[in-house]
Amino acid sequence: MSIGSVYETAYKGDFNQVKVKIDGNKRLIETPDSNSRLLIHWASLGGNENLVDYLIDTGSLVDPVDDTNSTPLVLAASAGRFEVVRLLVGKGANVNHKTDRHQTALHYASSKGHKELVKFLIDADSNVNTADVLG
């Protein structure tokens, strides 16, 4: 992510600025940064629920992967972004998707101490028995 980029704008949650840029170039929704992250990855990581919803409604995939095979759900769970996690799951995000290290959103939420997210993900049928590269 470069300073002043549309990705940074999505991370910070400047809905109007991102919308203006997308209105000018619809391909931005599917254009990755240098880490293969899309706008939805950055908006999810930043906890910007309205922007994530807009991006999906405008054509973004719900479960695109970055260069570590992380989805927006994994990033949001890692950052403790409960509302974004709930939105993504409601839009069909795969709660059992595994990163390159075989970690799921549940692994990240658990390791970061996001108890409310852990409960939500378990209730959303996350597999509690999935082993990562550490076992």
mmCIF file of C-alpha atoms in Angstrom:
data_model
loop_
_atom_site.group_PDB
_atom_site.id
_atom_site.type_symbol
_atom_site.label_atom_id
_atom_site.label_comp_id
_atom_site.label_asym_id
_atom_site.label_seq_id
_atom_site.Cartn_x
_atom_site.Cartn_y
_atom_site.Cartn_z
ATOM 1 C CA MET A 1 0.000 0.000 0.000
ATOM 2 C CA SER A 2 1.498 3.322 -0.995
ATOM 3 C CA ILE A 3 0.900 6.534 0.912
ATOM 4 C CA GLY A 4 -2.053 8.399 -0.516
ATOM 5 C CA SER A 5 -3.232 5.395 -2.516
ATOM 6 C CA VAL A 6 -6.814 4.311 -3.020
ATOM 7 C CA TYR A 7 -5.944 1.312 -0.824
ATOM 8 C CA GLU A 8 -4.958 3.591 2.046
ATOM 9 C CA THR A 9 -8.169 5.539 1.484
ATOM 10 C CA ALA A 10 -10.165 2.285 1.754
ATOM 11 C CA TYR A 11 -8.277 1.305 4.917
ATOM 12 C CA LYS A 12 -9.034 4.674 6.500
ATOM 13 C CA GLY A 13 -12.697 4.330 5.506
ATOM 14 C CA ASP A 14 -13.110 7.439 3.380
ATOM 15 C CA PHE A 15 -16.259 6.113 1.729
ATOM 16 C CA ASN A 16 -16.903 9.114 -0.522
ATOM 17 C CA GLN A 17 -13.333 9.290 -1.806
ATOM 18 C CA VAL A 18 -13.270 5.569 -2.640
ATOM 19 C CA LYS A 19 -16.680 5.824 -4.324
ATOM 20 C CA VAL A 20 -15.516 8.735 -6.486
ATOM 21 C CA LYS A 21 -12.441 6.767 -7.559
ATOM 22 C CA ILE A 22 -14.503 3.664 -8.349
ATOM 23 C CA ASP A 23 -17.067 5.740 -10.255
ATOM 24 C CA GLY A 24 -14.159 6.967 -12.365
ATOM 25 C CA ASN A 25 -12.694 3.496 -12.867
ATOM 26 C CA LYS A 26 -14.803 0.411 -12.033
ATOM 27 C CA ARG A 27 -11.755 -1.829 -12.521
ATOM 28 C CA LEU A 28 -10.322 -0.531 -9.226
ATOM 29 C CA ILE A 29 -12.577 -3.044 -7.463
ATOM 30 C CA GLU A 30 -10.574 -5.907 -8.974
ATOM 31 C CA THR A 31 -7.146 -4.241 -9.150
ATOM 32 C CA PRO A 32 -4.676 -5.675 -6.617
ATOM 33 C CA ASP A 33 -1.895 -3.819 -4.855
ATOM 34 C CA SER A 34 1.678 -5.162 -4.658
ATOM 35 C CA ASN A 35 0.578 -7.754 -2.052
ATOM 36 C CA SER A 36 -2.354 -8.932 -4.180
ATOM 37 C CA ARG A 37 -4.797 -7.207 -1.835
ATOM 38 C CA LEU A 38 -7.928 -5.603 -3.208
ATOM 39 C CA LEU A 39 -9.882 -2.651 -1.861
ATOM 40 C CA ILE A 40 -12.125 -5.054 0.057
ATOM 41 C CA HIS A 41 -9.094 -6.441 1.915
ATOM 42 C CA TRP A 42 -8.074 -2.950 3.042
ATOM 43 C CA ALA A 43 -11.612 -1.815 3.892
ATOM 44 C CA SER A 44 -12.124 -5.011 5.932
ATOM 45 C CA LEU A 45 -8.817 -4.638 7.757
ATOM 46 C CA GLY A 46 -9.711 -1.043 8.576
ATOM 47 C CA GLY A 47 -13.112 -2.064 9.952
ATOM 48 C CA ASN A 48 -15.092 -0.063 7.429
ATOM 49 C CA GLU A 49 -18.380 -1.952 7.298
ATOM 50 C CA ASN A 50 -20.275 0.439 5.011
ATOM 51 C CA LEU A 51 -17.430 0.498 2.509
ATOM 52 C CA VAL A 52 -17.111 -3.299 2.527
ATOM 53 C CA ASP A 53 -20.847 -3.592 1.897
ATOM 54 C CA TYR A 54 -20.638 -1.065 -0.946
ATOM 55 C CA LEU A 55 -17.683 -2.865 -2.544
ATOM 56 C CA ILE A 56 -19.535 -6.190 -2.503
ATOM 57 C CA ASP A 57 -22.698 -4.590 -3.871
ATOM 58 C CA THR A 58 -20.594 -2.981 -6.612
ATOM 59 C CA GLY A 59 -19.103 -6.290 -7.709
ATOM 60 C CA SER A 60 -16.210 -7.164 -5.424
ATOM 61 C CA LEU A 61 -15.696 -10.809 -4.609
ATOM 62 C CA VAL A 62 -16.389 -11.680 -0.966
ATOM 63 C CA ASP A 63 -13.449 -14.096 -0.602
ATOM 64 C CA PRO A 64 -10.554 -12.896 -2.797
ATOM 65 C CA VAL A 65 -7.107 -13.955 -1.592
ATOM 66 C CA ASP A 66 -3.921 -11.937 -1.192
ATOM 67 C CA ASP A 67 -0.333 -13.163 -1.529
ATOM 68 C CA THR A 68 -0.593 -15.106 1.758
ATOM 69 C CA ASN A 69 -3.941 -16.625 0.757
ATOM 70 C CA SER A 70 -5.704 -14.388 3.300
ATOM 71 C CA THR A 71 -9.265 -13.282 2.644
ATOM 72 C CA PRO A 72 -10.949 -10.098 3.874
ATOM 73 C CA LEU A 73 -12.626 -12.236 6.564
ATOM 74 C CA VAL A 74 -9.277 -13.482 7.863
ATOM 75 C CA LEU A 75 -7.903 -9.928 7.990
ATOM 76 C CA ALA A 76 -11.009 -8.537 9.692
ATOM 77 C CA ALA A 77 -10.987 -11.347 12.274
ATOM 78 C CA SER A 78 -7.304 -10.766 12.988
ATOM 79 C CA ALA A 79 -7.937 -7.059 13.533
ATOM 80 C CA GLY A 80 -10.997 -7.660 15.726
ATOM 81 C CA ARG A 81 -13.422 -6.015 13.309
ATOM 82 C CA PHE A 82 -16.589 -7.707 14.553
ATOM 83 C CA GLU A 83 -19.114 -5.802 12.425
ATOM 84 C CA VAL A 84 -17.128 -6.444 9.246
ATOM 85 C CA VAL A 85 -16.774 -10.134 10.111
ATOM 86 C CA ARG A 86 -20.527 -10.375 10.664
ATOM 87 C CA LEU A 87 -21.199 -8.624 7.357
ATOM 88 C CA LEU A 88 -18.785 -10.828 5.398
ATOM 89 C CA VAL A 89 -20.195 -14.024 6.903
ATOM 90 C CA GLY A 90 -23.692 -12.777 6.077
ATOM 91 C CA LYS A 91 -22.572 -12.218 2.491
ATOM 92 C CA GLY A 92 -21.297 -15.791 2.240
ATOM 93 C CA ALA A 93 -17.625 -15.575 3.224
ATOM 94 C CA ASN A 94 -16.047 -18.966 3.861
ATOM 95 C CA VAL A 95 -15.426 -19.169 7.620
ATOM 96 C CA ASN A 96 -13.173 -22.204 7.120
ATOM 97 C CA HIS A 97 -10.885 -20.717 4.460
ATOM 98 C CA LYS A 98 -7.213 -21.453 5.208
ATOM 99 C CA THR A 99 -4.251 -19.153 4.641
ATOM 100 C CA ASP A 100 -0.874 -20.383 3.407
ATOM 101 C CA ARG A 101 -0.135 -21.311 7.031
ATOM 102 C CA HIS A 102 -3.432 -23.265 7.191
ATOM 103 C CA GLN A 103 -4.896 -20.704 9.589
ATOM 104 C CA THR A 104 -8.551 -19.694 9.536
ATOM 105 C CA ALA A 105 -10.339 -16.586 10.750
ATOM 106 C CA LEU A 106 -10.978 -18.512 13.973
ATOM 107 C CA HIS A 107 -7.239 -19.063 14.507
ATOM 108 C CA TYR A 108 -6.576 -15.341 14.141
ATOM 109 C CA ALA A 109 -9.486 -14.225 16.325
ATOM 110 C CA SER A 110 -8.430 -16.716 19.011
ATOM 111 C CA SER A 111 -4.748 -15.793 18.932
ATOM 112 C CA LYS A 112 -5.564 -12.092 19.273
ATOM 113 C CA GLY A 113 -8.006 -12.602 22.153
ATOM 114 C CA HIS A 114 -11.122 -11.464 20.292
ATOM 115 C CA LYS A 115 -13.528 -13.538 22.407
ATOM 116 C CA GLU A 116 -16.754 -12.147 20.946
ATOM 117 C CA LEU A 117 -15.488 -12.901 17.442
ATOM 118 C CA VAL A 118 -14.435 -16.411 18.446
ATOM 119 C CA LYS A 119 -17.944 -17.140 19.709
ATOM 120 C CA PHE A 120 -19.503 -15.658 16.584
ATOM 121 C CA LEU A 121 -17.252 -17.670 14.253
ATOM 122 C CA ILE A 122 -17.958 -20.895 16.135
ATOM 123 C CA ASP A 123 -21.685 -20.160 15.926
ATOM 124 C CA ALA A 124 -21.163 -19.594 12.174
ATOM 125 C CA ASP A 125 -19.834 -23.183 11.877
ATOM 126 C CA SER A 126 -16.098 -22.526 11.934
ATOM 127 C CA ASN A 127 -14.279 -25.818 12.317
ATOM 128 C CA VAL A 128 -12.711 -25.731 15.781
ATOM 129 C CA ASN A 129 -10.531 -28.753 14.955
ATOM 130 C CA THR A 130 -8.638 -27.263 12.005
ATOM 131 C CA ALA A 131 -4.890 -27.618 12.534
ATOM 132 C CA ASP A 132 -2.497 -24.977 11.239
ATOM 133 C CA VAL A 133 1.194 -25.435 10.387
ATOM 134 C CA LEU A 134 2.007 -25.426 14.102
ATOM 135 C CA GLY A 135 -0.470 -28.221 14.789
#
